[in-house]
Coordinates of C-alpha atoms in Angstrom, one line a residue:
M122 CA 0.5 2.7 16.9
I123 CA 3.5 2.1 14.5
A124 CA 1.9 1.1 11.5
D125 CA 4.4 -0.2 9.3
A126 CA 6.2 -2.1 12.5
S127 CA 3.0 -2.9 14.7
P128 CA 1.0 -6.6 15.0
A129 CA -1.4 -4.5 16.6
E130 CA -3.3 -3.8 13.7
K131 CA -4.5 -7.2 14.0
R132 CA -3.6 -8.0 10.2
V133 CA -3.8 -11.6 9.3
F134 CA -1.8 -14.6 7.2
Q135 CA -3.4 -14.4 4.1
R136 CA -1.9 -16.5 2.4
D137 CA -3.8 -20.2 1.5
Y138 CA -0.7 -22.2 1.8
I139 CA 2.6 -22.5 3.6
S140 CA 5.7 -22.9 2.9
W141 CA 9.3 -24.2 4.5
S142 CA 10.6 -21.1 3.9
A143 CA 7.8 -19.1 6.0
I144 CA 8.4 -22.1 8.6
S145 CA 11.8 -21.0 8.8
T146 CA 11.4 -18.1 9.3
Y147 CA 9.2 -18.0 12.5
Q148 CA 11.5 -19.7 14.1
Q149 CA 14.3 -17.7 13.0
C150 CA 12.8 -14.6 14.5
P151 CA 8.0 -14.3 14.4
L152 CA 8.4 -10.7 14.4
R153 CA 10.6 -11.4 11.4
F154 CA 8.1 -13.6 9.9
Y155 CA 4.6 -10.5 11.0
F156 CA 7.3 -7.6 8.5
R157 CA 7.1 -9.9 6.1
Y158 CA 4.5 -12.7 5.8
V159 CA 1.5 -10.5 7.4
A160 CA 2.1 -6.8 6.5
G161 CA 3.8 -7.5 3.6
L162 CA 6.8 -4.7 4.4
E163 CA 9.5 -4.0 1.5
E164 CA 12.5 -5.8 2.5
P165 CA 14.9 -1.8 1.9
F166 CA 17.6 -3.8 0.9
V167 CA 18.8 -7.5 0.8
S168 CA 23.1 -9.4 1.5
A169 CA 25.3 -9.6 -1.8
S170 CA 25.6 -13.3 -0.3
L171 CA 22.2 -13.8 -0.4
V172 CA 21.9 -12.7 -4.2
L173 CA 25.0 -14.7 -4.9
G174 CA 23.0 -17.7 -3.7
G175 CA 19.7 -16.9 -5.3
A176 CA 22.0 -16.0 -9.2
I177 CA 23.9 -19.5 -8.9
H178 CA 20.5 -21.3 -8.0
K179 CA 19.0 -19.8 -11.2
A180 CA 22.1 -20.4 -13.5
I181 CA 21.9 -24.5 -12.0
E182 CA 17.9 -24.5 -12.6
F183 CA 19.3 -23.1 -16.3
H184 CA 21.6 -26.1 -16.9
F185 CA 19.0 -28.7 -15.9
N186 CA 16.1 -27.0 -17.3
Q187 CA 19.0 -27.5 -20.5
L188 CA 18.8 -31.5 -20.1
L189 CA 15.1 -32.2 -19.7
A190 CA 14.6 -30.8 -23.6
G191 CA 16.8 -32.6 -24.8
Q192 CA 19.7 -30.5 -25.1
P193 CA 23.5 -30.6 -24.2
A194 CA 24.9 -29.2 -20.8
P195 CA 25.2 -25.8 -21.5
E196 CA 28.7 -23.8 -21.4
Q197 CA 30.4 -22.0 -18.2
D198 CA 29.8 -18.5 -20.6
L199 CA 26.1 -19.5 -21.2
L200 CA 25.6 -20.6 -16.6
L201 CA 27.2 -16.8 -16.4
A202 CA 24.5 -15.1 -19.0
E203 CA 22.1 -16.6 -15.8
F204 CA 23.9 -16.0 -13.5
W205 CA 24.1 -12.3 -14.4
E206 CA 20.5 -12.0 -15.7
E207 CA 19.5 -12.9 -12.6
W208 CA 21.7 -10.5 -10.5
H209 CA 20.8 -7.5 -12.3
Q210 CA 17.0 -7.8 -11.5
R211 CA 17.5 -8.1 -8.4
A212 CA 19.9 -4.6 -8.3
D213 CA 16.8 -3.4 -10.2
A214 CA 14.6 -4.0 -8.2
T215 CA 16.1 -3.2 -4.3
E216 CA 19.7 -2.2 -2.6
I217 CA 22.0 -4.6 -3.1
R218 CA 24.3 -4.8 0.4
F219 CA 27.6 -5.8 0.6
G220 CA 29.3 -7.1 3.2
K221 CA 32.6 -6.4 4.5
N222 CA 35.6 -7.6 1.3
E223 CA 32.9 -7.7 -0.8
N224 CA 32.2 -5.8 -4.4
L225 CA 31.1 -6.7 -8.1
D226 CA 34.6 -8.1 -8.9
V227 CA 34.5 -10.6 -6.2
I228 CA 31.0 -11.5 -6.3
S229 CA 32.6 -12.1 -10.3
R230 CA 35.1 -14.2 -9.6
T231 CA 33.1 -16.3 -6.5
A232 CA 30.4 -16.7 -9.6
D233 CA 32.6 -18.4 -11.8
R234 CA 34.6 -20.8 -9.6
M235 CA 31.5 -22.0 -8.1
L236 CA 29.7 -22.4 -11.5
V237 CA 32.9 -24.1 -13.0
A238 CA 33.4 -26.4 -10.0
F239 CA 29.3 -27.4 -10.4
R240 CA 29.7 -28.6 -13.6
K241 CA 32.9 -30.7 -13.4
S242 CA 31.2 -33.2 -11.3
E243 CA 28.9 -35.7 -11.0
N244 CA 26.1 -33.7 -9.5
A245 CA 25.7 -32.0 -12.9
C246 CA 24.8 -35.6 -14.5
P247 CA 22.4 -37.0 -12.7
G248 CA 21.8 -40.9 -13.0
G249 CA 18.7 -41.5 -14.3
D250 CA 15.3 -39.3 -16.1
I251 CA 14.7 -35.9 -15.0
L252 CA 11.2 -35.7 -14.0
S253 CA 11.3 -32.0 -13.1
V254 CA 13.0 -28.9 -12.4
E255 CA 12.3 -26.1 -9.7
E256 CA 8.6 -27.3 -10.3
E257 CA 5.9 -26.0 -7.6
I258 CA 3.5 -29.2 -5.5
R259 CA 1.0 -28.4 -3.1
E260 CA -0.5 -30.6 -0.7
Q261 CA -2.4 -30.7 2.0
L262 CA -0.1 -32.6 4.5
V263 CA -1.7 -32.1 8.4
P264 CA -5.5 -31.9 8.6
G265 CA -6.8 -28.5 9.5
L266 CA -4.1 -26.7 8.0
P267 CA -3.2 -24.5 4.7
E268 CA -1.4 -26.4 1.8
V269 CA 2.3 -27.5 2.2
L270 CA 4.1 -25.5 -0.6
G271 CA 7.3 -27.5 -1.4
R272 CA 9.5 -26.0 -4.4
L273 CA 11.7 -29.4 -6.0
D274 CA 14.9 -28.3 -7.1
L275 CA 14.8 -31.8 -9.2
L276 CA 13.0 -35.0 -8.9
V277 CA 14.9 -37.6 -11.1
D278 CA 13.3 -41.1 -11.8
A279 CA 16.4 -44.0 -11.1
G280 CA 13.9 -46.8 -11.9
D281 CA 12.5 -47.9 -8.9
T282 CA 14.3 -44.8 -7.1
L283 CA 13.2 -41.1 -6.6
T284 CA 15.5 -38.8 -5.7
V285 CA 14.6 -35.0 -4.5
I286 CA 18.0 -33.2 -5.0
D287 CA 18.1 -29.3 -3.1
F288 CA 20.7 -27.5 -4.2
K289 CA 22.0 -24.8 -1.4
T290 CA 25.0 -22.8 -1.0
S291 CA 27.6 -21.7 1.7
R292 CA 29.9 -20.6 2.7
S293 CA 32.0 -23.7 4.3
R294 CA 31.1 -27.6 3.8
W295 CA 27.9 -28.9 5.6
S296 CA 28.1 -30.2 9.2
R297 CA 27.0 -33.3 10.2
E298 CA 24.4 -31.0 12.7
Q299 CA 23.7 -27.9 9.7
A300 CA 22.5 -31.4 7.8
A301 CA 20.4 -33.2 10.6
Q302 CA 18.5 -29.1 10.7
A303 CA 18.2 -29.2 7.2
G304 CA 16.7 -32.5 6.1
D305 CA 13.3 -31.9 7.9
Q306 CA 12.9 -29.8 5.0
L307 CA 13.2 -32.4 2.2
R308 CA 11.2 -35.3 4.0
L309 CA 8.7 -32.5 3.8
Y310 CA 9.2 -32.2 0.4
S311 CA 8.7 -36.4 -0.2
E312 CA 5.7 -36.7 1.4
L313 CA 4.6 -34.0 -1.3
V314 CA 6.1 -36.2 -4.1
R315 CA 4.3 -39.0 -2.8
G316 CA 1.4 -38.3 -2.7
L317 CA 1.9 -37.3 -6.1
I318 CA 3.9 -40.6 -7.3
P319 CA 3.5 -43.4 -5.0
G320 CA 4.4 -46.4 -4.8
K321 CA 8.3 -46.2 -5.0
R322 CA 11.9 -45.7 -2.7
M323 CA 12.5 -42.1 -1.8
R324 CA 16.3 -41.1 -1.5
L325 CA 16.4 -37.4 -0.5
Q326 CA 20.0 -35.1 -1.1
F327 CA 21.1 -31.5 -0.8
V328 CA 23.3 -30.3 -2.9
V329 CA 26.1 -28.3 -0.8
L330 CA 28.2 -25.9 -2.6
T331 CA 30.3 -24.0 -0.6
K332 CA 32.2 -20.1 -1.9
G333 CA 35.4 -20.6 -0.4
A334 CA 38.8 -19.8 -2.7
K335 CA 38.0 -23.1 -3.7
P336 CA 34.8 -24.2 -4.2
A337 CA 33.7 -27.8 -2.6
V338 CA 30.0 -29.5 -4.8
D339 CA 29.4 -32.1 -1.8
Q340 CA 25.8 -34.1 -1.2
V341 CA 24.8 -34.4 1.7
S342 CA 22.3 -37.6 2.6
V343 CA 19.2 -37.0 4.5
S344 CA 17.2 -40.0 5.4
V345 CA 13.7 -40.6 5.1
D346 CA 12.7 -41.0 9.3
S347 CA 8.7 -41.8 9.7
Q348 CA 9.3 -39.7 13.3
R349 CA 10.8 -37.2 11.9
I350 CA 8.4 -36.1 9.3
Q351 CA 5.9 -37.0 12.3
R352 CA 7.7 -34.2 14.2
T353 CA 7.7 -31.9 11.4
K354 CA 4.3 -32.4 10.9
R355 CA 3.5 -30.9 14.2
L356 CA 5.8 -27.7 13.8
L357 CA 4.0 -26.7 11.4
Q358 CA 1.0 -27.4 13.4
S359 CA 2.2 -25.2 16.1
V360 CA 3.8 -21.9 14.0
W361 CA -0.3 -21.9 12.0
Q362 CA -1.7 -21.9 15.8
A363 CA 0.8 -19.5 16.6
V364 CA 0.6 -17.6 13.6
K365 CA -3.0 -17.9 13.5
A366 CA -2.8 -16.7 17.4
Q367 CA -0.9 -13.6 17.0
H368 CA 2.9 -14.8 18.5
F369 CA 4.5 -12.1 16.8
F370 CA 7.5 -11.5 18.8
P371 CA 11.6 -10.2 17.4
S372 CA 14.0 -12.9 18.4
P373 CA 17.9 -10.9 19.0
S374 CA 20.6 -12.5 18.0
P375 CA 24.3 -11.6 17.3
M376 CA 23.9 -14.3 14.0
S377 CA 21.0 -12.8 12.2
C378 CA 20.0 -9.2 13.2
P379 CA 23.1 -7.7 11.5
A380 CA 21.6 -8.2 8.1
C381 CA 18.1 -8.4 8.6
P382 CA 16.5 -5.3 5.7
F383 CA 13.3 -4.5 8.8
R384 CA 16.0 -3.5 12.1
G385 CA 14.3 0.2 11.7
P386 CA 10.3 -1.4 11.7
C387 CA 12.1 -4.1 14.3
S388 CA 13.1 -1.3 16.7
R389 CA 10.2 1.2 16.6
W390 CA 7.5 -1.8 17.8
P391 CA 6.0 -1.3 20.4
G392 CA 5.9 -4.5 21.8
N393 CA 2.3 -5.6 21.7

């Protein structure tokens, strides 16, 4: 038996909640879900692209926290300071692995351009009252399943409408297919918000920042579709049943596997 790689150890999923990130990981690769959420393996490295996205997210979080506190929008140098604080925290915790044509100078210039684009966009000043920034909400949405944990990037009240906003970074502008695939996350979050603040119309929106030489900041709206919400709840049930039954197996992908931090344990997995 391989100690760090075999589901035969009969570990179980210990959390009393499940997140959209965990659901998405299982959909991408059930064995990666096992390594991360069940076996609890440490990731030996993280991609620079992923850290860039997380650090941009942290800077945007700081921006809206300042607005929520009644302060003026922070200047570029303050946002960059937040970016680099998050970057160095990740670098202290694990190896950051750069991709082809990536280095720290490239990352620095990319971050600067992206944050300039964000500050110039209308998304930096939402139309309405900011209710919360990066708030966690937990609720049992499906009987018999653990609570669902949602992390709301931004919740804005515009009178009769609540807008749930999630920020994403991307190499390129989103296609309709990408928006459609990602939309179930926000629909699930809308169910969490509806339980806390009933009676208001819900608006769902992604704000996508691209990483190119000329970054774009796009608003991508998501419909509140009751049929899709029910479908997503059934997806939660299916994934949870598979996890409880310990259905873990690799899902090879030329897109995902090269950057996966669990390639070593995956190669040693005995298949039982």
